[in-house]
PDB file of C-alpha atoms in Angstrom:
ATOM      1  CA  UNK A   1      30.498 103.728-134.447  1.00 45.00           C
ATOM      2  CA  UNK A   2      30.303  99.943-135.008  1.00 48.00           C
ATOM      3  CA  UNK A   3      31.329  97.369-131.648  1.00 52.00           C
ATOM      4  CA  UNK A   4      32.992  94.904-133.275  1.00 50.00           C
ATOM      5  CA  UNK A   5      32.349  91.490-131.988  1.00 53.00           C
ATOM      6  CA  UNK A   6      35.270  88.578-131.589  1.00 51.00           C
ATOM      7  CA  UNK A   7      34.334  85.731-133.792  1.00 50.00           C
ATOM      8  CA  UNK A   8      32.866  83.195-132.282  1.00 47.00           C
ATOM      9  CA  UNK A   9      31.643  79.355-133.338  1.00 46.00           C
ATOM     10  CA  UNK A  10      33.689  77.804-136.609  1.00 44.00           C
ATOM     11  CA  UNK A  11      34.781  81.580-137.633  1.00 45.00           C
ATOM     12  CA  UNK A  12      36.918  81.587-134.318  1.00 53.00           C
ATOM     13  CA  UNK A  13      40.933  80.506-135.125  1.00 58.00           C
ATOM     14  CA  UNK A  14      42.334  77.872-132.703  1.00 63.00           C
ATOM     15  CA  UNK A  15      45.443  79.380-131.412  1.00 76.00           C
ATOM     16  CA  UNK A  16      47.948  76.872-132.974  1.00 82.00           C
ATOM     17  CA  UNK A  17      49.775  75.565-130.349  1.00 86.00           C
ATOM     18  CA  UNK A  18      53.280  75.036-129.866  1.00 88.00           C
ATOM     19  CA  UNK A  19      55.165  71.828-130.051  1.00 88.00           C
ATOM     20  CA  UNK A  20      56.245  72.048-126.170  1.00 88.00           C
ATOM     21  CA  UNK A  21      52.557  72.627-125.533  1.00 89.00           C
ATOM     22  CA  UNK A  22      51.468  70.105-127.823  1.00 89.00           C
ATOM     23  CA  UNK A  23      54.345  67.649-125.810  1.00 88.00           C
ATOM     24  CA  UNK A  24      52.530  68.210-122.715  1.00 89.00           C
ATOM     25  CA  UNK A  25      49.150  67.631-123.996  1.00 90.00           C
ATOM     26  CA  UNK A  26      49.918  64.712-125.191  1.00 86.00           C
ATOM     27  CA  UNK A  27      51.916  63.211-122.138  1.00 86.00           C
ATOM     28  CA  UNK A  28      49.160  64.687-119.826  1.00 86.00           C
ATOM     29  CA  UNK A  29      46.586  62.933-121.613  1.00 87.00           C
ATOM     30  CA  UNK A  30      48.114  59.453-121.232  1.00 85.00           C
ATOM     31  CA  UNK A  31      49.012  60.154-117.853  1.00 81.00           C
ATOM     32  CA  UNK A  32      45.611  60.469-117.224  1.00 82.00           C
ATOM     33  CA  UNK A  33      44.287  57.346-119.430  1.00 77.00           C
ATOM     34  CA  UNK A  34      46.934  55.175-117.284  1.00 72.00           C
ATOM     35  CA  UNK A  35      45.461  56.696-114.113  1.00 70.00           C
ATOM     36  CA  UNK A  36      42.123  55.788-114.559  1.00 71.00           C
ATOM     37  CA  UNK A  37      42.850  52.081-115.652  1.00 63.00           C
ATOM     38  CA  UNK A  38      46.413  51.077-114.410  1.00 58.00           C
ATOM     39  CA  UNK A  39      49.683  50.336-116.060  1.00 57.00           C
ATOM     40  CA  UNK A  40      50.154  46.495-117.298  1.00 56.00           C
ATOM     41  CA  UNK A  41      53.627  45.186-117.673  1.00 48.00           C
ATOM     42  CA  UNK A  42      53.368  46.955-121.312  1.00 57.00           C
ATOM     43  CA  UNK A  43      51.940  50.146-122.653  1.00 66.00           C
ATOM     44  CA  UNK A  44      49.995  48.056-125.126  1.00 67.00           C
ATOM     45  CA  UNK A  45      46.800  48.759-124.082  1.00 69.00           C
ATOM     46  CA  UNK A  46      47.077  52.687-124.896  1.00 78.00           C
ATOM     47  CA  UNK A  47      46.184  53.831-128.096  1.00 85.00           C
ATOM     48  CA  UNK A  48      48.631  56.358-129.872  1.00 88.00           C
ATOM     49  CA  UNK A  49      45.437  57.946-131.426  1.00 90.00           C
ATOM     50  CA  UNK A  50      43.529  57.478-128.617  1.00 90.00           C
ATOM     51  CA  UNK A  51      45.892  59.949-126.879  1.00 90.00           C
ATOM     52  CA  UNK A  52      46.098  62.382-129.719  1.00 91.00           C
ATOM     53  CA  UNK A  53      42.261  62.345-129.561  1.00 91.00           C
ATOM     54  CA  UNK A  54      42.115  63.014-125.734  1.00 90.00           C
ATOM     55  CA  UNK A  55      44.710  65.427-125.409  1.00 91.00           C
ATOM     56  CA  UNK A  56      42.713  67.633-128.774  1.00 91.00           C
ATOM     57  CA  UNK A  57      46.224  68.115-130.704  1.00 91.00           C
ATOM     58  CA  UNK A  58      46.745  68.354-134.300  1.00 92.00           C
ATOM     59  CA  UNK A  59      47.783  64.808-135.250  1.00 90.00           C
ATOM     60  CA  UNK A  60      50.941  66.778-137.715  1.00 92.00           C
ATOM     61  CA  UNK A  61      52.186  68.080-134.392  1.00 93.00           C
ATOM     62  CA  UNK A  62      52.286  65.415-132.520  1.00 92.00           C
ATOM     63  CA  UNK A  63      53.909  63.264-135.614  1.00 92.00           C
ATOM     64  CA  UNK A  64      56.595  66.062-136.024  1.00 92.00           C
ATOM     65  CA  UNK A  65      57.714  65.777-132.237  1.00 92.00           C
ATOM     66  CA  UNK A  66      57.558  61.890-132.118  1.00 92.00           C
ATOM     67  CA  UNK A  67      57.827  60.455-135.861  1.00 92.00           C
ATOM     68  CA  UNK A  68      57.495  57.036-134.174  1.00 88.00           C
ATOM     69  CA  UNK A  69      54.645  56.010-131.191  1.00 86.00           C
ATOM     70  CA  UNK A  70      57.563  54.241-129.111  1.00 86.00           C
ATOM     71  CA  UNK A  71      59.075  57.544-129.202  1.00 88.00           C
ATOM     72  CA  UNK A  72      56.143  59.411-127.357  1.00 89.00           C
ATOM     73  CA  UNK A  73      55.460  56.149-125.260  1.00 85.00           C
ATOM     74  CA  UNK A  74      59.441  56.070-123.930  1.00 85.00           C
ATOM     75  CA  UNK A  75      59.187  59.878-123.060  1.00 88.00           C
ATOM     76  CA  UNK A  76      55.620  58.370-120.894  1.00 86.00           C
ATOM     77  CA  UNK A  77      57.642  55.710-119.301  1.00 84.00           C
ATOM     78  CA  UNK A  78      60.027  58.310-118.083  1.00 82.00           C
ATOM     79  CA  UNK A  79      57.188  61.007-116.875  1.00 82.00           C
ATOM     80  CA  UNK A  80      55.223  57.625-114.896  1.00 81.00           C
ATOM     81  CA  UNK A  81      58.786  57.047-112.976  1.00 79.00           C
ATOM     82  CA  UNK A  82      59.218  60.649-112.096  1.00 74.00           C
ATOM     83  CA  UNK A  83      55.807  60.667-110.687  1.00 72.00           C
ATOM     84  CA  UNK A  84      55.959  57.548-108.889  1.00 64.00           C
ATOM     85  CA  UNK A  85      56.325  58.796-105.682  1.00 54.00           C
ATOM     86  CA  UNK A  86      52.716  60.016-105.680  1.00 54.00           C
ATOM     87  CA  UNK A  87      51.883  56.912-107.217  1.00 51.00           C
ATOM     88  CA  UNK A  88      52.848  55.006-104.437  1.00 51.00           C
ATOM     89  CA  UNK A  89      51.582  57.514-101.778  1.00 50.00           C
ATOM     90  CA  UNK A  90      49.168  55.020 -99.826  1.00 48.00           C
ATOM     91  CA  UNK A  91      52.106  52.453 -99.206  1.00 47.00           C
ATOM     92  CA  UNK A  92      52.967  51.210 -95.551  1.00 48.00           C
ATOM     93  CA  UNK A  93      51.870  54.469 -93.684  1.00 54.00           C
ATOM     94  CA  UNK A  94      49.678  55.243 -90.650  1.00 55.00           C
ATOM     95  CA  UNK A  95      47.811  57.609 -91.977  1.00 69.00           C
ATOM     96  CA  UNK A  96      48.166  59.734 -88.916  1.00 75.00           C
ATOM     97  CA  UNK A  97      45.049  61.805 -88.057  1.00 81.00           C
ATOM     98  CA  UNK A  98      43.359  57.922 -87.979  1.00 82.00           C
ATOM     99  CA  UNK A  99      46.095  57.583 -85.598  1.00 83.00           C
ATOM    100  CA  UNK A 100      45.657  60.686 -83.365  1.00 85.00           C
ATOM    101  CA  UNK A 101      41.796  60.430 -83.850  1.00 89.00           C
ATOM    102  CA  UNK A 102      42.307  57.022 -82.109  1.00 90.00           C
ATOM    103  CA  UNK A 103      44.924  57.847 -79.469  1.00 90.00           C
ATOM    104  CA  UNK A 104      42.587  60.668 -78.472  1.00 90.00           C
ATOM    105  CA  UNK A 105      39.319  58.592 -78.116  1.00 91.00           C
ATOM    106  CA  UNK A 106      41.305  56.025 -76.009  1.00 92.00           C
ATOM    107  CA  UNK A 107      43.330  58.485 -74.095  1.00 91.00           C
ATOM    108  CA  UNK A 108      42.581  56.585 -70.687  1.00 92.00           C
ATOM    109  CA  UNK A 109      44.674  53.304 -72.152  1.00 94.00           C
ATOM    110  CA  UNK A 110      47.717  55.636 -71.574  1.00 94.00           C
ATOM    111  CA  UNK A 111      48.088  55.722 -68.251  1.00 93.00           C
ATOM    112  CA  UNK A 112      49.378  52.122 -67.927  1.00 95.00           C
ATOM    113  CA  UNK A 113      51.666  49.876 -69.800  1.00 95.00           C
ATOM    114  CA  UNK A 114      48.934  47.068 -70.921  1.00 95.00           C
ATOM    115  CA  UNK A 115      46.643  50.000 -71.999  1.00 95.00           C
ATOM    116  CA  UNK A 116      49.615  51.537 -73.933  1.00 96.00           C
ATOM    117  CA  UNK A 117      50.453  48.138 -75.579  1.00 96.00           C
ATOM    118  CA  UNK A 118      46.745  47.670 -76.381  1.00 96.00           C
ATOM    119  CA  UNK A 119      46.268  50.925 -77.794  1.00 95.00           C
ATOM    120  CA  UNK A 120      49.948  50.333 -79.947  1.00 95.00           C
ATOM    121  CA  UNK A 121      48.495  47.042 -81.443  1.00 96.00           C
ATOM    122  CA  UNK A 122      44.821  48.434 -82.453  1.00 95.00           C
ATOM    123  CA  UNK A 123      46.407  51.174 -84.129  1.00 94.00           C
ATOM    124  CA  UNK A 124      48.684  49.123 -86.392  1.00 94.00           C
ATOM    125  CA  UNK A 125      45.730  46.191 -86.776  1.00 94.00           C
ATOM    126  CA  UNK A 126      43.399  49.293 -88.196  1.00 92.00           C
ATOM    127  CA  UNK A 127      46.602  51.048 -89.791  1.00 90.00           C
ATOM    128  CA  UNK A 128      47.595  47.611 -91.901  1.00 90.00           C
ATOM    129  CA  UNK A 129      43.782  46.971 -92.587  1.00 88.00           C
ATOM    130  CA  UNK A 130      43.195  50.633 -94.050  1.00 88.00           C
ATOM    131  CA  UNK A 131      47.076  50.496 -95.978  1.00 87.00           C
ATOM    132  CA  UNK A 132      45.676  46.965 -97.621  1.00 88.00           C
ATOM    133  CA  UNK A 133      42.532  48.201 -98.792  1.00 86.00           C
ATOM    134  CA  UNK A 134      43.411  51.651-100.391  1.00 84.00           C
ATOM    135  CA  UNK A 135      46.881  49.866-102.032  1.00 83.00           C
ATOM    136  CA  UNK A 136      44.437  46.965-103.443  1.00 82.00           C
ATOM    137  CA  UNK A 137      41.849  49.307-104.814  1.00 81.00           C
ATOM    138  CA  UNK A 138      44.310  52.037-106.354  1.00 78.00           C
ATOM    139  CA  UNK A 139      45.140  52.102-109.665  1.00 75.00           C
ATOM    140  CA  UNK A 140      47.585  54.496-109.574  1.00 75.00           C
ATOM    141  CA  UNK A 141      49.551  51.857-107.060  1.00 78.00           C
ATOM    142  CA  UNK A 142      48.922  48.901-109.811  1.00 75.00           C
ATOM    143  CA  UNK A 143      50.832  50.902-112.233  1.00 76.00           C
ATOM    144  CA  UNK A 144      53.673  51.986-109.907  1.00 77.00           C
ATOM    145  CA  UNK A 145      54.009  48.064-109.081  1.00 77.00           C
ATOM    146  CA  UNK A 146      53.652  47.396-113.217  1.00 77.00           C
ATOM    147  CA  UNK A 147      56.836  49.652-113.593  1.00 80.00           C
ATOM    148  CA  UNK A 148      59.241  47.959-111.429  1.00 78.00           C
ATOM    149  CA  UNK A 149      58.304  44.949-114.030  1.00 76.00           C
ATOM    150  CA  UNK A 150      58.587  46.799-117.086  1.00 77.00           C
ATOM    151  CA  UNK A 151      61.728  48.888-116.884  1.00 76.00           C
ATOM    152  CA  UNK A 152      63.774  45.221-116.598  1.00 75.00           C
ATOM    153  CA  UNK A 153      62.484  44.233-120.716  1.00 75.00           C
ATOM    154  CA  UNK A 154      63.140  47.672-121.910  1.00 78.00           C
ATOM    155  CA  UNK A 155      65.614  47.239-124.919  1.00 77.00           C
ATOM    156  CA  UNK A 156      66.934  50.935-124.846  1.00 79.00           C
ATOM    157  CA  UNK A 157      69.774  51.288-122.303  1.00 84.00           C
ATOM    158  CA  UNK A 158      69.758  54.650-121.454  1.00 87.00           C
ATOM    159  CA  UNK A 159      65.295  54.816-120.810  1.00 85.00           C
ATOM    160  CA  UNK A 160      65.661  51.617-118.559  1.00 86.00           C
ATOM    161  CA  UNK A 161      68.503  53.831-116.463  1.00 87.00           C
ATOM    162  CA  UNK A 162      66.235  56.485-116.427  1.00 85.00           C
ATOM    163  CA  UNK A 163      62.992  54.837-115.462  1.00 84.00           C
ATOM    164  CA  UNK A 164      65.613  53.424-112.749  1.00 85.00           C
ATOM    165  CA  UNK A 165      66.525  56.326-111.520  1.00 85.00           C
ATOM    166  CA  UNK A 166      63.067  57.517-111.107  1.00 82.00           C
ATOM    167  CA  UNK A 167      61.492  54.744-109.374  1.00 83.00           C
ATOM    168  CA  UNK A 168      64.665  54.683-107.149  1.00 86.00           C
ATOM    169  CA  UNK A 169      64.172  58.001-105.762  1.00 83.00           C
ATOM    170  CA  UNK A 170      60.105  57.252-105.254  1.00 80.00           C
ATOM    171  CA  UNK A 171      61.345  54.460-103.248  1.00 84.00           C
ATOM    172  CA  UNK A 172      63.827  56.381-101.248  1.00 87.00           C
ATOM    173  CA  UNK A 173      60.713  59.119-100.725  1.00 84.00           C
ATOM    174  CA  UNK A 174      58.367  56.576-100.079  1.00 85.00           C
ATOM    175  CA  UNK A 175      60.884  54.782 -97.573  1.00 89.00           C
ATOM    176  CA  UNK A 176      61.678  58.056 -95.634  1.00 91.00           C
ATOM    177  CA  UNK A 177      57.891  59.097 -95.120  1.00 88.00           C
ATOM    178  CA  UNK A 178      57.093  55.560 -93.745  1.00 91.00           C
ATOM    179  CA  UNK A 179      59.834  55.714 -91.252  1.00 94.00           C
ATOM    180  CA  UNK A 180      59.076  58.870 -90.003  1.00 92.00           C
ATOM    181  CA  UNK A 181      55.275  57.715 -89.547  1.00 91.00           C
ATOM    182  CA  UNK A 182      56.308  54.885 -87.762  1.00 94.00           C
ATOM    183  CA  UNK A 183      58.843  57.046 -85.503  1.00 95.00           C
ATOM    184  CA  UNK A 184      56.143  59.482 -84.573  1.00 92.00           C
ATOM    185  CA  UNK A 185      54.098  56.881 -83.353  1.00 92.00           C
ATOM    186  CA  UNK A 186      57.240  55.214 -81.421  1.00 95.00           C
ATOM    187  CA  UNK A 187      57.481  58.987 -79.686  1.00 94.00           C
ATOM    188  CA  UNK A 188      53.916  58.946 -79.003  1.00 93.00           C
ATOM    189  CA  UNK A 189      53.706  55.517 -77.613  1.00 95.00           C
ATOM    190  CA  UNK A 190      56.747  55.696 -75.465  1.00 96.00           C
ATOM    191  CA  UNK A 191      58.461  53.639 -77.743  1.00 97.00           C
ATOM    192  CA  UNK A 192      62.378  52.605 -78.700  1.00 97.00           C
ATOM    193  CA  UNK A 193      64.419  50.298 -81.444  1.00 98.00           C
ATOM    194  CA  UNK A 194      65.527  47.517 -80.116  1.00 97.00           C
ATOM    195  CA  UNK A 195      68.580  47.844 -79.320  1.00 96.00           C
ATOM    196  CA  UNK A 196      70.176  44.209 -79.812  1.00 92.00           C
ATOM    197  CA  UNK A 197      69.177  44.793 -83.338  1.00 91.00           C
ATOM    198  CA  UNK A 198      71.045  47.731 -84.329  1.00 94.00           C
ATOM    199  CA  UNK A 199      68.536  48.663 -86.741  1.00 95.00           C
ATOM    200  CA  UNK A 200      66.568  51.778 -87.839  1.00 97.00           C
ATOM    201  CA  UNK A 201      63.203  53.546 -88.627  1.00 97.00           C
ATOM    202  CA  UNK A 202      64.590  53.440 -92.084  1.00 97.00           C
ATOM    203  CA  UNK A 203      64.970  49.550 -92.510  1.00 97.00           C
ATOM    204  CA  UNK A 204      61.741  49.081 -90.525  1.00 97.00           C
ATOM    205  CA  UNK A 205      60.129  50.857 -93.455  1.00 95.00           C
ATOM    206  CA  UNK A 206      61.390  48.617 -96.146  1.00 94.00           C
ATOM    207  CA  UNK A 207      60.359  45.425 -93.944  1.00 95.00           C
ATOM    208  CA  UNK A 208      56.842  47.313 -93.696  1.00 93.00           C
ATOM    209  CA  UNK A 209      56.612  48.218 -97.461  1.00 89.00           C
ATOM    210  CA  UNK A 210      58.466  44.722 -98.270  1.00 90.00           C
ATOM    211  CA  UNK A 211      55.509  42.710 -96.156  1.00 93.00           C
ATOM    212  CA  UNK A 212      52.797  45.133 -97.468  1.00 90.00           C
ATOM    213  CA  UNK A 213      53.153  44.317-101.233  1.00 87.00           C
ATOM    214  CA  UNK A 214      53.457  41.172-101.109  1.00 90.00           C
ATOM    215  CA  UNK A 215      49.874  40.759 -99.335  1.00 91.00           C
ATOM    216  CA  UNK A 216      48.572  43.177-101.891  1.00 86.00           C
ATOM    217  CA  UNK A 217      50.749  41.420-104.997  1.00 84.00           C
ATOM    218  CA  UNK A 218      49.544  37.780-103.397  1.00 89.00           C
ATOM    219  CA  UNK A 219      45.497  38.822-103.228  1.00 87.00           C
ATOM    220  CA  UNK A 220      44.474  38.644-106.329  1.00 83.00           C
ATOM    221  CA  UNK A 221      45.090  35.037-106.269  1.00 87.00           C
ATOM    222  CA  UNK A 222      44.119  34.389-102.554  1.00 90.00           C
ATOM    223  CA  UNK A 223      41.225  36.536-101.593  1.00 86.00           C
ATOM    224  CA  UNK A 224      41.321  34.338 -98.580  1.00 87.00           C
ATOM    225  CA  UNK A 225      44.298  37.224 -97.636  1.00 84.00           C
ATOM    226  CA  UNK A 226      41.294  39.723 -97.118  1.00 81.00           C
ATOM    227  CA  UNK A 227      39.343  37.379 -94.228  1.00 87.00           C
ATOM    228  CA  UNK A 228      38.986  38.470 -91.194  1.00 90.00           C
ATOM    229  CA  UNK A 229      39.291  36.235 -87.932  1.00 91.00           C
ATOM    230  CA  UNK A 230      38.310  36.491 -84.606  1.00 91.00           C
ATOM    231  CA  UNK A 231      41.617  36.476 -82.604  1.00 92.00           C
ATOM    232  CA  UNK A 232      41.218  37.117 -78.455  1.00 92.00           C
ATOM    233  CA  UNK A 233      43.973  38.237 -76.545  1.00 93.00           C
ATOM    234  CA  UNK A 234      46.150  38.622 -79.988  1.00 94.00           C
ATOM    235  CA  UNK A 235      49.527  39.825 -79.463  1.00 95.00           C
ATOM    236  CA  UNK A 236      49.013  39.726 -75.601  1.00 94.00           C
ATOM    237  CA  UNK A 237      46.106  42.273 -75.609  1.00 94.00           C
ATOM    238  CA  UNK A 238      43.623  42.138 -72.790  1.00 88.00           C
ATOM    239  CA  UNK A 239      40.680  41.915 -75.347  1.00 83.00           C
ATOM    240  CA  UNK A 240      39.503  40.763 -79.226  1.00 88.00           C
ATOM    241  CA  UNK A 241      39.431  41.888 -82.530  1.00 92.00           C
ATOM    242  CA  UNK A 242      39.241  40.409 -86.266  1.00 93.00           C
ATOM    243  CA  UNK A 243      42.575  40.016 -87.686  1.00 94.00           C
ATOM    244  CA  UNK A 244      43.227  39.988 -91.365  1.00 91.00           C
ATOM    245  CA  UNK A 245      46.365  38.554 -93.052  1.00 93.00           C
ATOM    246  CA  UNK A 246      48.167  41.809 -93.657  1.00 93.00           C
ATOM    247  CA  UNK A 247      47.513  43.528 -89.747  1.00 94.00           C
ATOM    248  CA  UNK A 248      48.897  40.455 -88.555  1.00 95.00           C
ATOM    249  CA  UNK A 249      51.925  40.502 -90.706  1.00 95.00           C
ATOM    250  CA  UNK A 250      52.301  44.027 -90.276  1.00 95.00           C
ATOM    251  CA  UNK A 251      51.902  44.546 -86.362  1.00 96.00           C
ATOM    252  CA  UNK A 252      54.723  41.250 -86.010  1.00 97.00           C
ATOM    253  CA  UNK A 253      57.083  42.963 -87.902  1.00 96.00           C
ATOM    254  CA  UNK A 254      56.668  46.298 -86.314  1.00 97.00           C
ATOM    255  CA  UNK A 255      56.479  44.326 -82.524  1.00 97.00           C
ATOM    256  CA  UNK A 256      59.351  42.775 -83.409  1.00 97.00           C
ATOM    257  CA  UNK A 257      61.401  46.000 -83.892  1.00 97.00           C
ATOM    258  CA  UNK A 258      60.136  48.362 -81.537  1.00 97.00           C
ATOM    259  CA  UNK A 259      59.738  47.702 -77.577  1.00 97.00           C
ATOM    260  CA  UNK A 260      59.183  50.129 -74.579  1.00 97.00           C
ATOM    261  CA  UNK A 261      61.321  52.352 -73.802  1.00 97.00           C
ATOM    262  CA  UNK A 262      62.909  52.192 -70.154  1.00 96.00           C
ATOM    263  CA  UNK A 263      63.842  55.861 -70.174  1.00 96.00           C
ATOM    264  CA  UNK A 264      60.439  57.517 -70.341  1.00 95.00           C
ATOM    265  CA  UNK A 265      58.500  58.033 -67.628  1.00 94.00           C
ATOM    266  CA  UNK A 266      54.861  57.742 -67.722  1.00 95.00           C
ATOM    267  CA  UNK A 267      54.539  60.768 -64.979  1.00 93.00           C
ATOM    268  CA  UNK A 268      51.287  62.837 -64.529  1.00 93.00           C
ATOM    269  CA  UNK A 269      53.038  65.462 -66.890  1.00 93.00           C
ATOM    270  CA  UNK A 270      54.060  63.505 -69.722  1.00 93.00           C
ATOM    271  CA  UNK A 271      50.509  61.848 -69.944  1.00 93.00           C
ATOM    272  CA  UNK A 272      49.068  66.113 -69.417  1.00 92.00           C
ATOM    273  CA  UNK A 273      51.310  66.469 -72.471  1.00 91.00           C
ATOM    274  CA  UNK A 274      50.370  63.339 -74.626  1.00 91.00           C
ATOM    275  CA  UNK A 275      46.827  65.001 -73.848  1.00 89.00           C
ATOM    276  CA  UNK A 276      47.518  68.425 -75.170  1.00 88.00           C
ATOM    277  CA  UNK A 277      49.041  67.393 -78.071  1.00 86.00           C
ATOM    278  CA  UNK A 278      46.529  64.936 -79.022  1.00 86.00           C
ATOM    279  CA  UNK A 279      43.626  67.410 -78.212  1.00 79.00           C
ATOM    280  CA  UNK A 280      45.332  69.933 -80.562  1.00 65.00           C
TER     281      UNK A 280
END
C-alpha cells in the first residue's frame, strides 16, 4: 500500500480564486497601504500594481473586475467612507478608564465643590492633551480628515453621494459617542447643561470635535499649538498645571456648557456611591 503525499512546493495548484475573493483582496490590500501612510486629498500616491502585488491576485482577475484603475480606486473611496467611523475613533473623547483611573486616585477632591471643580478641569486639561496627541500622530485620522476634502472634486455624481453618505453617518457615530462621554462625566461630576442655553450633549460634541480639529488641522503649521505653559490658578483652580493650546480650548468650551448642578446633593451616600463605582 503506497501513502500518497499532497504535492507540495511548485507541483502544488493555487486554488484559483474567485472574482468576489479576488475584490476583497484587492480592496483589503489598499485599505491597508492607506492605513499605514494616510490618505492625501487624492489616491495618487497608490499604485494600481502595487495593490495587485500586495494583495497576491492574478493581475487577469483583477483587470476583468475593474477594466479601468479609477474603477477599483472609486469602489476604495466608498469602502474608506464606510469605515470612517473607526477612522476617526480617537476624536474629542475622554477616554474613560484615564478618567475613572483619575477620579479614583483623587477621590478626596469630591467631597467639596472646589475639589470637584479641580478634579473636572484636570480631567479635561489631560483628556484634550491625550485627544491632541493620538489625533496628530494617527494616520488613520489624516485620511478620514483627507476624505471630507476629496469627496467635494469627485466628478462622478452618484460616488461623491455615496462617500457622503458614509462619512455622514461616521460623523453622526462619532458625534453620539462623544456626547455620551462627556454626559457620563457630567453624572459623575455632579454636573448639568446650562440651562439658559437650551443646548445638548449632542451639540457640545460637535463644538468639542469642531475645536479639536482645528488645533490638530492648524499644527502642522504652528507647532507652537503643542507648547505647554505654566498657568496657576487656571480656570479658578486652587493650584498649577501646564496648559497647551488645545486643553485650554477644550476645557472653555466644555466650562462654558456645563455648570453644577443645584439638585444633587453631595451627602455621605452619594460620595459612598461615587466610591463604589469608581473602585469597581
Amino acid at each position: 500500500m503506497t501513502n500518497e503525499q499532497p504535492p507540495t512546493g511548485i507541483t502544488r495548484r493555487r486554488r484559483r480564486l474567485s472574482d468576489a475573493e479576488t475584490a476583497q483582496r484587492m480592496v483589503d490590500a489598499a485599505m491597508a497601504m492607506v492605513g499605514r501612510t494616510g490618505l492625501t486629498v487624492s489616491l495618487d500616491h497608490l499604485s494600481f500594481e502595487d495593490v495587485i502585488r500586495e494583495a497576491g491576485v492574478a493581475r487577469a482577475a483583477v483587470y476583468r473586475r475593474w477594466p479601468y484603475k479609477d474603477l477599483f480606486f472609486s469602489d476604495l473611496l466608498k469602502q474608506l467612507a464606510h469605515s470612517a467611523p473607526a477612522a476617526a475613533g480617537a476624536d474629542g473623547q475622554l477616554g474613560e478608564e484615564a478618567v475613572r483611573r483619575l477620579a479614583h486616585e483623587r477621590i478626596d477632591q469630591f467631597a467639596t465643590a472646589q475639589g470637584r471643580h479641580d478634579l473636572c478641569v484636570e480631567l479635561l486639561r489631560q483628556g484634550a492633551l491625550r485627544d491632541f496627541e493620538a489625533m496628530h500622530a494617527s494616520s488613520r485620522w489624516r485620511t478620514y480628515i483627507a476624505l471630507h476634502a476629496t469627496f467635494l472634486s469627485l466628478a462622478d455624481s452618484e460616488l461623491q453621494r455615496e462617500v457622503q453618505t458614509g462619512l455622514a453617518a461616521a460623523e453622526r457615530a462619532l458625534n453620539d459617542q462623544i456626547a455620551r462621554s462627556y454626559q457620563r462625566l457630567a453624572a459623575l461630576l455632579g454636573l448639568r447643561l446650562r440651562p439658559g442655553l437650551h443646548t445638548t450633549f449632542e451639540e457640545l460634541a460637535t463644538q468639542l470635535s469642531a475645536t479639536m480639529r482645528g488645533f490638530v488641522l492648524t499644527a502642522p503649521a504652528r507647532p507652537d499649538l503643542t507648547e505647554k505653559q505654566l498657568r496657576p490658578g487656571a480656570f479658578g483652580t486652587a493650584g498649577e498645571a501646564e496648559w497647551s493650546q488645545p486643553a485650554l480650548g477644550v476645557t472653555a468650551t466644555v466650562l462654558s456648557f456645563l455648570e453644577p448642578d443645584p439638585a444633587v446633593e453631595w451627602s455621605e451616600a452619594r460620595l459612598a456611591q461615587v466610591r463604589h463605582a469608581l473602585g469597581e
